[in-house]
Amino acid sequence: MRTPGGSGGVPLAAVPRWSQVPAAPVTDYTGTAPPLHAYPVFPYDDAINSRFAIWQGDISQLEVDAITNTSDETLSEYNDVSERIMAGAGPDLKEEIITRALECRTGEVLVTSGYNLRCRHIIHTVSPKYVAKYHTAAESSLHNCYKNVLHKAGELNARSLALCVINTPRRNFPPDLAAHVALRAVRRYLSSTAAPRLVVLGGACGPELAPLSALAPLYFPRDSREADAARWLLRDPDPHHERRIRIIHNPHTHTQPDDDTSLDDELAVEAAAAFARACSPDTQRLLPAASPAPHARRTQIHSDEYERLLRRARSEDLSEVSGIGCLYQSGVDRLGRPVVIFIGKWFPIADIDLDKALLYLIKLLDPIVRGDYVIAYFHTLASSANHPPFSWLKEVYTVLPYKYKKNLKAFYIVHPTFWTKMMTWWFTTFMAPAIKAKVHNLPGVEYLYSVMHARQLDLPAFVTEYDMTINGLHYFQPDTNNT
């Protein structure tokens, strides 16, 4: 391995392998709904787990054969990963990119020397942007990024690869969806090669790696119990491996061709991209305008109002609301979905500007609700002084776009009172029916442990202290069989 000048590198011996990370307690799903798969899709394999690691830190400091850089097509994008790599590699890397006019297409890879970094190669790739309307193409393209990086590392005979989280925040990928794509690609690659290669999935911040750590047991089970539990949790084990597009030679006949013609994932992405270009705004301007229906006009009005509020939320000073600490993201659940915590006791209705509270809500949730998410509301020791007026709740529910309701998978109310249950029933029945089936009243914190690990919940001390007083030993030994 190349060892450039300088010190402070991180040796691979300091990176714990996934096989060395203890398995977490596993929920027993037997006796509940039937499993989604008859057998574990990704069986327990300690040899594969010893060649995989999830590591929090600066991957440009790892002493590996190759590292991954995520950038744009001209390799000039600045993000947390690329800035560290460009700074560590020195001016020679930037000079090569400029003088050779290097470019890399979305989903593909390009290799340069590591220069002053502690690696021999830098494998550059470009993540697609996520647009919900074309989510299939975006997922396939991101899958190609990981697949091409891994196979290029193999062609370079790299025995160790530091693999960054390729989808940067500006690409808008839902974190849990992107984590599934990354873990699936790595597991498939390590299962297909017997070479003693080590793949380190690394990131500089905890929130970036939280979905990966939460979902890794589905693809890299550390014992037979985790492999078996994945049969209930892993819905689509390998969509990119099986997905194909069939081309019928004559679209006006129902006669099937003699042999099916299929495109692989790369061509599927190109076809979707061509369709997206055909439906670009420039093309749409050439089409005759149609009069929108009344419902469409109302939807457009609400969309315009939300965009206006989003711009305000990004530009105004909301520190007086954020400083209260009543609303924040706290880890992920067992399916890798972000968990949003709301502490009712800390929501001072009389002393807070509700307009700014709405702006802060939008600022916090807008990047989260692009994918599935859950909310846990703690009514612990809350009083009438913490109950928001129904007029404000109705305004919030009306102005938030459909993605907030659609991608909300569960709304847990912990320590509800009789008044809370009644008001929740009334509100979800007459004002918010779209989320009625997603609301769950839980008498204690321990009932959350079947859907999210305790260490993912960052709760105020008074919540856990109150929970211990009413639930006693159940707090320490929760019984979630009936949850």
Tab-separated table of C-alpha atoms in Angstrom, residues 81-444:
chain	number	residue	atom	x	y	z
A	81	VAL	CA	-16.520	13.875	1.474
A	82	SER	CA	-15.067	15.567	-1.607
A	83	GLU	CA	-13.686	18.524	0.373
A	84	ARG	CA	-11.681	16.225	2.652
A	85	ILE	CA	-10.423	14.152	-0.264
A	86	MET	CA	-9.418	17.169	-2.364
A	87	ALA	CA	-7.665	18.777	0.597
A	88	GLY	CA	-5.846	15.577	1.554
A	89	ALA	CA	-4.807	14.676	-1.990
A	90	GLY	CA	-3.282	18.100	-2.571
A	91	PRO	CA	-3.179	20.353	-5.658
A	92	ASP	CA	-2.046	17.582	-8.007
A	93	LEU	CA	-5.487	15.963	-7.997
A	94	LYS	CA	-7.235	19.219	-8.848
A	95	GLU	CA	-4.670	19.916	-11.575
A	96	GLU	CA	-5.270	16.478	-13.145
A	97	ILE	CA	-9.023	17.024	-13.146
A	98	ILE	CA	-8.662	20.431	-14.810
A	99	THR	CA	-5.909	19.665	-17.333
A	100	ARG	CA	-7.423	16.360	-18.464
A	101	ALA	CA	-10.985	17.784	-18.313
A	102	LEU	CA	-12.077	14.691	-16.418
A	103	GLU	CA	-15.791	13.953	-16.344
A	104	CYS	CA	-17.875	11.133	-14.922
A	105	ARG	CA	-21.450	10.292	-15.854
A	106	THR	CA	-24.120	9.533	-13.264
A	107	GLY	CA	-23.869	5.945	-12.046
A	108	GLU	CA	-20.426	5.411	-13.569
A	109	VAL	CA	-16.909	5.575	-12.071
A	110	LEU	CA	-13.575	7.192	-12.837
A	111	VAL	CA	-10.191	6.389	-11.232
A	112	THR	CA	-7.365	8.761	-10.317
A	113	SER	CA	-4.245	8.391	-8.233
A	114	GLY	CA	-4.479	8.928	-4.480
A	115	TYR	CA	-1.616	11.489	-4.548
A	116	ASN	CA	-0.974	12.634	-0.948
A	117	LEU	CA	-3.734	10.511	0.552
A	118	ARG	CA	-3.061	7.231	2.365
A	119	CYS	CA	-4.392	5.205	-0.555
A	120	ARG	CA	-3.285	4.214	-4.037
A	121	HIS	CA	-6.523	5.003	-5.862
A	122	ILE	CA	-9.509	7.317	-5.665
A	123	ILE	CA	-12.641	5.935	-7.299
A	124	HIS	CA	-14.926	8.822	-8.228
A	125	THR	CA	-18.646	8.358	-8.852
A	126	VAL	CA	-21.733	10.525	-9.326
A	127	SER	CA	-24.958	9.903	-7.432
A	128	PRO	CA	-28.290	10.547	-9.160
A	129	LYS	CA	-30.779	13.058	-7.840
A	130	TYR	CA	-33.852	11.537	-6.222
A	131	VAL	CA	-37.196	12.545	-7.695
A	132	ALA	CA	-40.167	10.629	-6.309
A	133	LYS	CA	-41.828	10.465	-9.734
A	134	TYR	CA	-38.783	8.653	-11.162
A	135	HIS	CA	-37.747	6.805	-8.011
A	136	THR	CA	-37.142	3.509	-9.837
A	137	ALA	CA	-34.544	5.080	-12.134
A	138	ALA	CA	-32.902	6.888	-9.222
A	139	GLU	CA	-32.643	3.713	-7.133
A	140	SER	CA	-31.205	1.744	-10.055
A	141	SER	CA	-28.673	4.462	-10.789
A	142	LEU	CA	-27.547	4.645	-7.154
A	143	HIS	CA	-27.257	0.859	-7.142
A	144	ASN	CA	-25.012	1.147	-10.219
A	145	CYS	CA	-22.799	3.632	-8.378
A	146	TYR	CA	-22.086	1.150	-5.600
A	147	LYS	CA	-21.866	-1.832	-7.943
A	148	ASN	CA	-19.424	-0.106	-10.303
A	149	VAL	CA	-17.251	1.190	-7.459
A	150	LEU	CA	-17.008	-2.282	-5.922
A	151	HIS	CA	-16.189	-4.003	-9.208
A	152	LYS	CA	-13.654	-1.318	-10.151
A	153	ALA	CA	-11.923	-1.877	-6.807
A	154	GLY	CA	-11.735	-5.546	-7.722
A	155	GLU	CA	-10.220	-4.749	-11.121
A	156	LEU	CA	-7.606	-2.618	-9.342
A	157	ASN	CA	-6.801	-5.565	-7.031
A	158	ALA	CA	-7.620	-3.365	-4.064
A	159	ARG	CA	-7.707	-5.540	-0.947
A	160	SER	CA	-9.388	-2.797	1.079
A	161	LEU	CA	-11.913	-0.150	0.065
A	162	ALA	CA	-13.229	2.821	2.050
A	163	LEU	CA	-16.712	3.317	0.656
A	164	CYS	CA	-18.408	6.621	1.458
A	165	VAL	CA	-22.154	7.228	1.606
A	166	ILE	CA	-22.493	8.117	-2.073
A	167	ASN	CA	-25.827	9.955	-1.921
A	168	THR	CA	-25.133	13.428	-0.528
A	169	PRO	CA	-27.929	15.442	1.178
A	170	ARG	CA	-28.391	17.655	-1.874
A	171	ARG	CA	-29.368	14.559	-3.892
A	172	ASN	CA	-32.568	14.278	-1.786
A	173	PHE	CA	-32.461	10.493	-1.330
A	174	PRO	CA	-34.576	9.182	1.587
A	175	PRO	CA	-31.927	7.943	4.068
A	176	ASP	CA	-33.511	4.541	4.691
A	177	LEU	CA	-33.976	3.850	0.972
A	178	ALA	CA	-30.371	4.807	0.196
A	179	ALA	CA	-29.126	2.613	3.063
A	180	HIS	CA	-30.991	-0.394	1.655
A	181	VAL	CA	-29.377	0.175	-1.759
A	182	ALA	CA	-25.855	0.495	-0.301
A	183	LEU	CA	-26.062	-2.527	2.007
A	184	ARG	CA	-27.671	-4.719	-0.653
A	185	ALA	CA	-24.953	-3.899	-3.191
A	186	VAL	CA	-22.114	-4.552	-0.735
A	187	ARG	CA	-23.595	-7.839	0.481
A	188	ARG	CA	-24.147	-9.097	-3.077
A	189	TYR	CA	-20.584	-8.169	-4.017
A	190	LEU	CA	-18.944	-9.821	-1.002
A	191	SER	CA	-21.092	-12.918	-1.532
A	192	SER	CA	-19.976	-13.187	-5.168
A	193	THR	CA	-16.216	-12.963	-4.583
A	194	ALA	CA	-14.000	-15.089	-2.382
A	195	ALA	CA	-11.145	-12.590	-2.514
A	196	PRO	CA	-10.061	-11.413	0.951
A	197	ARG	CA	-11.256	-7.872	0.377
A	198	LEU	CA	-12.482	-5.560	3.135
A	199	VAL	CA	-15.206	-2.997	2.469
A	200	VAL	CA	-15.541	-0.194	5.018
A	201	LEU	CA	-18.737	1.868	4.784
A	202	GLY	CA	-17.721	5.127	6.390
A	203	GLY	CA	-19.159	8.518	7.214
A	204	ALA	CA	-18.161	11.508	9.284
A	205	CYS	CA	-21.392	11.941	11.257
A	206	GLY	CA	-23.686	9.701	13.272
A	207	PRO	CA	-26.995	10.626	11.545
A	208	GLU	CA	-25.464	9.670	8.204
A	209	LEU	CA	-24.566	6.194	9.454
A	210	ALA	CA	-27.589	5.559	11.689
A	211	PRO	CA	-29.783	4.059	8.911
A	212	LEU	CA	-26.874	1.849	7.809
A	213	SER	CA	-26.296	0.535	11.329
A	214	ALA	CA	-30.014	-0.051	11.878
A	215	LEU	CA	-30.542	-1.931	8.593
A	216	ALA	CA	-27.227	-3.809	8.427
A	217	PRO	CA	-28.560	-6.852	10.379
A	218	LEU	CA	-31.021	-7.492	7.525
A	219	TYR	CA	-28.168	-7.958	5.035
A	220	PHE	CA	-25.329	-8.955	7.378
A	221	PRO	CA	-26.989	-10.962	10.176
A	222	ARG	CA	-24.581	-11.712	13.017
A	223	ASP	CA	-26.330	-14.890	14.117
A	224	SER	CA	-29.135	-17.168	13.003
A	225	ARG	CA	-31.701	-15.199	15.044
A	226	GLU	CA	-31.045	-11.985	13.102
A	227	ALA	CA	-31.140	-13.903	9.811
A	228	ASP	CA	-34.484	-15.428	10.724
A	229	ALA	CA	-35.997	-12.105	11.894
A	230	ALA	CA	-35.105	-10.563	8.527
A	231	ARG	CA	-37.652	-12.868	6.883
A	232	TRP	CA	-40.390	-10.623	8.332
A	233	LEU	CA	-38.624	-7.282	7.768
A	234	LEU	CA	-36.894	-7.474	4.372
A	235	ARG	CA	-39.643	-6.693	1.866
A	236	ASP	CA	-37.800	-6.428	-1.452
A	237	PRO	CA	-34.463	-8.209	-1.059
A	238	ASP	CA	-33.017	-7.533	-4.499
A	239	PRO	CA	-35.154	-5.328	-6.763
A	240	HIS	CA	-32.292	-4.213	-8.986
A	241	HIS	CA	-31.134	-7.763	-9.599
A	242	GLU	CA	-34.498	-8.921	-10.945
A	243	ARG	CA	-35.946	-5.810	-12.575
A	244	ARG	CA	-36.061	-5.938	-16.374
A	245	ILE	CA	-37.731	-3.953	-19.145
A	246	ARG	CA	-39.217	-5.908	-22.027
A	247	ILE	CA	-39.426	-4.297	-25.460
A	248	ILE	CA	-42.269	-5.412	-27.717
A	249	HIS	CA	-41.354	-4.896	-31.365
A	250	ASN	CA	-44.842	-3.861	-32.444
A	251	PRO	CA	-46.656	-1.884	-29.744
A	252	HIS	CA	-49.952	-2.098	-31.655
A	253	THR	CA	-50.277	-5.882	-31.503
A	254	HIS	CA	-50.728	-8.316	-28.652
A	255	THR	CA	-48.534	-10.923	-30.308
A	256	GLN	CA	-45.480	-11.765	-28.226
A	257	PRO	CA	-42.062	-11.809	-29.923
A	258	ASP	CA	-40.242	-15.086	-30.352
A	259	ASP	CA	-37.630	-14.136	-27.782
A	260	ASP	CA	-37.931	-11.533	-25.047
A	261	THR	CA	-35.535	-8.638	-25.324
A	262	SER	CA	-34.524	-7.208	-21.956
A	263	LEU	CA	-32.420	-4.290	-20.830
A	264	ASP	CA	-30.163	-4.347	-17.818
A	265	ASP	CA	-30.308	-1.716	-15.088
A	266	GLU	CA	-27.998	0.740	-16.820
A	267	LEU	CA	-30.219	0.907	-19.901
A	268	ALA	CA	-33.305	1.130	-17.713
A	269	VAL	CA	-31.859	4.259	-16.129
A	270	GLU	CA	-30.999	5.729	-19.517
A	271	ALA	CA	-34.540	5.057	-20.752
A	272	ALA	CA	-36.021	6.747	-17.699
A	273	ALA	CA	-33.637	9.674	-18.105
A	274	ALA	CA	-34.631	10.057	-21.761
A	275	PHE	CA	-38.283	10.029	-20.753
A	276	ALA	CA	-37.555	12.650	-18.108
A	277	ARG	CA	-35.824	14.839	-20.696
A	278	ALA	CA	-38.774	14.431	-23.044
A	279	CYS	CA	-41.041	15.653	-20.262
A	280	SER	CA	-38.792	18.560	-19.320
A	281	PRO	CA	-40.266	22.031	-18.719
A	282	ASP	CA	-38.954	23.198	-22.095
A	283	THR	CA	-40.905	20.425	-23.820
A	284	GLN	CA	-43.994	21.047	-21.742
A	285	ARG	CA	-44.074	24.687	-22.808
A	286	LEU	CA	-44.680	23.529	-26.390
A	287	LEU	CA	-47.840	21.683	-25.378
A	288	PRO	CA	-51.246	23.389	-25.184
A	289	ALA	CA	-52.206	24.495	-21.714
A	290	ALA	CA	-55.152	22.747	-20.106
A	291	SER	CA	-57.481	24.291	-17.558
A	292	PRO	CA	-56.817	22.748	-14.156
A	293	ALA	CA	-59.668	21.103	-12.292
A	294	PRO	CA	-60.911	22.730	-9.047
A	295	HIS	CA	-59.150	20.103	-6.939
A	296	ALA	CA	-55.909	20.682	-8.860
A	297	ARG	CA	-56.213	24.434	-8.295
A	298	ARG	CA	-56.656	23.921	-4.543
A	299	THR	CA	-53.663	21.575	-4.479
A	300	GLN	CA	-51.572	24.121	-6.357
A	301	ILE	CA	-52.579	26.856	-3.903
A	302	HIS	CA	-51.551	24.696	-0.942
A	303	SER	CA	-48.295	23.782	-2.710
A	304	ASP	CA	-47.469	27.436	-3.357
A	305	GLU	CA	-48.216	28.293	0.278
A	306	TYR	CA	-45.955	25.489	1.493
A	307	GLU	CA	-43.098	26.576	-0.778
A	308	ARG	CA	-43.455	30.129	0.542
A	309	LEU	CA	-43.310	28.883	4.140
A	310	LEU	CA	-40.341	26.644	3.325
A	311	ARG	CA	-38.394	29.603	1.946
A	312	ARG	CA	-39.193	31.580	5.119
A	313	ALA	CA	-38.180	28.646	7.309
A	314	ARG	CA	-34.775	28.479	5.624
A	315	SER	CA	-34.095	32.199	5.870
A	316	GLU	CA	-35.572	33.338	9.214
A	317	ASP	CA	-33.967	33.051	12.629
A	318	LEU	CA	-35.847	30.279	14.459
A	319	SER	CA	-33.432	29.858	17.360
A	320	GLU	CA	-36.051	30.861	19.926
A	321	VAL	CA	-38.142	27.857	18.885
A	322	SER	CA	-35.319	25.372	18.299
A	323	GLY	CA	-33.819	26.300	21.669
A	324	ILE	CA	-36.902	24.985	23.473
A	325	GLY	CA	-35.972	21.448	22.443
A	326	CYS	CA	-39.490	20.085	22.204
A	327	LEU	CA	-39.087	18.762	18.629
A	328	TYR	CA	-36.036	16.916	17.307
A	329	GLN	CA	-34.889	13.845	15.393
A	330	SER	CA	-33.668	10.958	17.544
A	331	GLY	CA	-32.100	8.037	15.703
A	332	VAL	CA	-33.980	5.518	13.583
A	333	ASP	CA	-36.326	2.588	14.182
A	334	ARG	CA	-35.554	-1.066	13.446
A	335	LEU	CA	-36.393	-0.518	9.758
A	336	GLY	CA	-34.016	2.434	9.446
A	337	ARG	CA	-36.766	5.060	9.355
A	338	PRO	CA	-35.987	8.403	11.063
A	339	VAL	CA	-37.716	8.901	14.419
A	340	VAL	CA	-39.011	12.386	15.248
A	341	ILE	CA	-39.532	13.099	18.969
A	342	PHE	CA	-42.056	15.630	20.309
A	343	ILE	CA	-42.006	16.421	24.041
A	344	GLY	CA	-45.440	17.796	24.940
A	345	LYS	CA	-44.418	19.223	28.333
A	346	TRP	CA	-41.848	21.459	26.653
A	347	PHE	CA	-44.310	23.052	24.212
A	348	PRO	CA	-45.287	26.347	25.942
A	349	ILE	CA	-48.386	27.558	24.104
A	350	ALA	CA	-48.601	30.900	25.955
A	351	ASP	CA	-44.944	31.815	25.386
A	352	ILE	CA	-44.302	30.631	21.838
A	353	ASP	CA	-44.935	32.231	18.465
A	354	LEU	CA	-47.063	29.598	16.724
A	355	ASP	CA	-46.174	30.979	13.293
A	356	LYS	CA	-42.490	30.414	14.007
A	357	ALA	CA	-43.313	27.029	15.503
A	358	LEU	CA	-44.857	26.035	12.157
A	359	LEU	CA	-41.797	27.304	10.293
A	360	TYR	CA	-39.470	25.315	12.549
A	361	LEU	CA	-41.629	22.205	12.076
A	362	ILE	CA	-41.308	22.582	8.287
A	363	LYS	CA	-37.565	23.265	8.430
A	364	LEU	CA	-36.930	20.145	10.528
A	365	LEU	CA	-39.268	17.741	8.746
A	366	ASP	CA	-38.924	18.738	5.072
A	367	PRO	CA	-35.709	16.721	4.456
A	368	ILE	CA	-36.995	13.813	6.589
A	369	VAL	CA	-40.423	13.302	5.018
A	370	ARG	CA	-38.995	12.553	1.567
A	371	GLY	CA	-38.931	8.942	2.792
A	372	ASP	CA	-40.728	6.888	5.416
A	373	TYR	CA	-40.588	8.267	8.966
A	374	VAL	CA	-42.281	7.868	12.352
A	375	ILE	CA	-43.217	10.304	15.125
A	376	ALA	CA	-43.206	9.578	18.855
A	377	TYR	CA	-45.163	12.134	20.901
A	378	PHE	CA	-44.582	12.029	24.661
A	379	HIS	CA	-47.511	13.437	26.638
A	380	THR	CA	-45.626	12.771	29.866
A	381	LEU	CA	-46.676	15.240	32.611
A	382	ALA	CA	-48.099	17.654	30.026
A	383	SER	CA	-50.893	19.987	31.123
A	384	SER	CA	-53.553	22.136	29.463
A	385	ALA	CA	-50.875	24.822	29.061
A	386	ASN	CA	-49.179	22.540	26.522
A	387	HIS	CA	-52.226	21.763	24.342
A	388	PRO	CA	-52.051	23.579	20.977
A	389	PRO	CA	-55.362	25.069	19.741
A	390	PHE	CA	-57.286	23.017	17.192
A	391	SER	CA	-57.294	25.949	14.784
A	392	TRP	CA	-53.493	25.820	14.656
A	393	LEU	CA	-53.454	22.028	14.276
A	394	LYS	CA	-55.902	22.300	11.398
A	395	GLU	CA	-53.736	24.949	9.735
A	396	VAL	CA	-50.656	22.736	10.099
A	397	TYR	CA	-52.431	19.674	8.704
A	398	THR	CA	-53.836	21.656	5.775
A	399	VAL	CA	-50.639	23.398	4.709
A	400	LEU	CA	-48.367	20.332	4.919
A	401	PRO	CA	-48.257	18.540	1.527
A	402	TYR	CA	-49.367	14.989	0.865
A	403	LYS	CA	-45.899	13.494	1.346
A	404	TYR	CA	-46.104	14.275	5.079
A	405	LYS	CA	-49.221	12.116	5.456
A	406	LYS	CA	-48.203	9.417	2.963
A	407	ASN	CA	-44.700	8.782	4.313
A	408	LEU	CA	-45.706	8.939	7.980
A	409	LYS	CA	-45.789	5.255	8.904
A	410	ALA	CA	-46.671	5.523	12.602
A	411	PHE	CA	-47.580	8.179	15.159
A	412	TYR	CA	-46.983	6.899	18.699
A	413	ILE	CA	-48.534	8.739	21.664
A	414	VAL	CA	-46.739	7.711	24.858
A	415	HIS	CA	-48.360	8.234	28.296
A	416	PRO	CA	-51.685	9.501	26.902
A	417	THR	CA	-54.438	10.726	29.219
A	418	PHE	CA	-58.147	10.138	28.715
A	419	TRP	CA	-58.443	13.699	27.377
A	420	THR	CA	-55.602	13.046	24.930
A	421	LYS	CA	-57.226	9.889	23.597
A	422	MET	CA	-60.575	11.611	23.127
A	423	MET	CA	-59.124	14.653	21.374
A	424	THR	CA	-56.905	12.483	19.192
A	425	TRP	CA	-59.911	10.393	18.146
A	426	TRP	CA	-61.934	13.529	17.338
A	427	PHE	CA	-59.109	15.183	15.384
A	428	THR	CA	-58.205	12.100	13.315
A	429	THR	CA	-61.855	11.274	12.654
A	430	PHE	CA	-63.074	14.659	11.482
A	431	MET	CA	-59.948	16.628	10.506
A	432	ALA	CA	-57.124	14.185	9.698
A	433	PRO	CA	-58.620	10.853	8.584
A	434	ALA	CA	-55.585	10.057	6.414
A	435	ILE	CA	-53.468	9.317	9.499
A	436	LYS	CA	-56.154	7.801	11.762
A	437	ALA	CA	-54.976	4.216	11.298
A	438	LYS	CA	-51.364	5.232	11.973
A	439	VAL	CA	-51.963	6.590	15.495
A	440	HIS	CA	-51.102	4.260	18.405
A	441	ASN	CA	-51.574	5.034	22.113
A	442	LEU	CA	-48.859	3.434	24.269
A	443	PRO	CA	-48.958	3.360	28.104
A	444	GLY	CA	-45.175	3.233	28.485
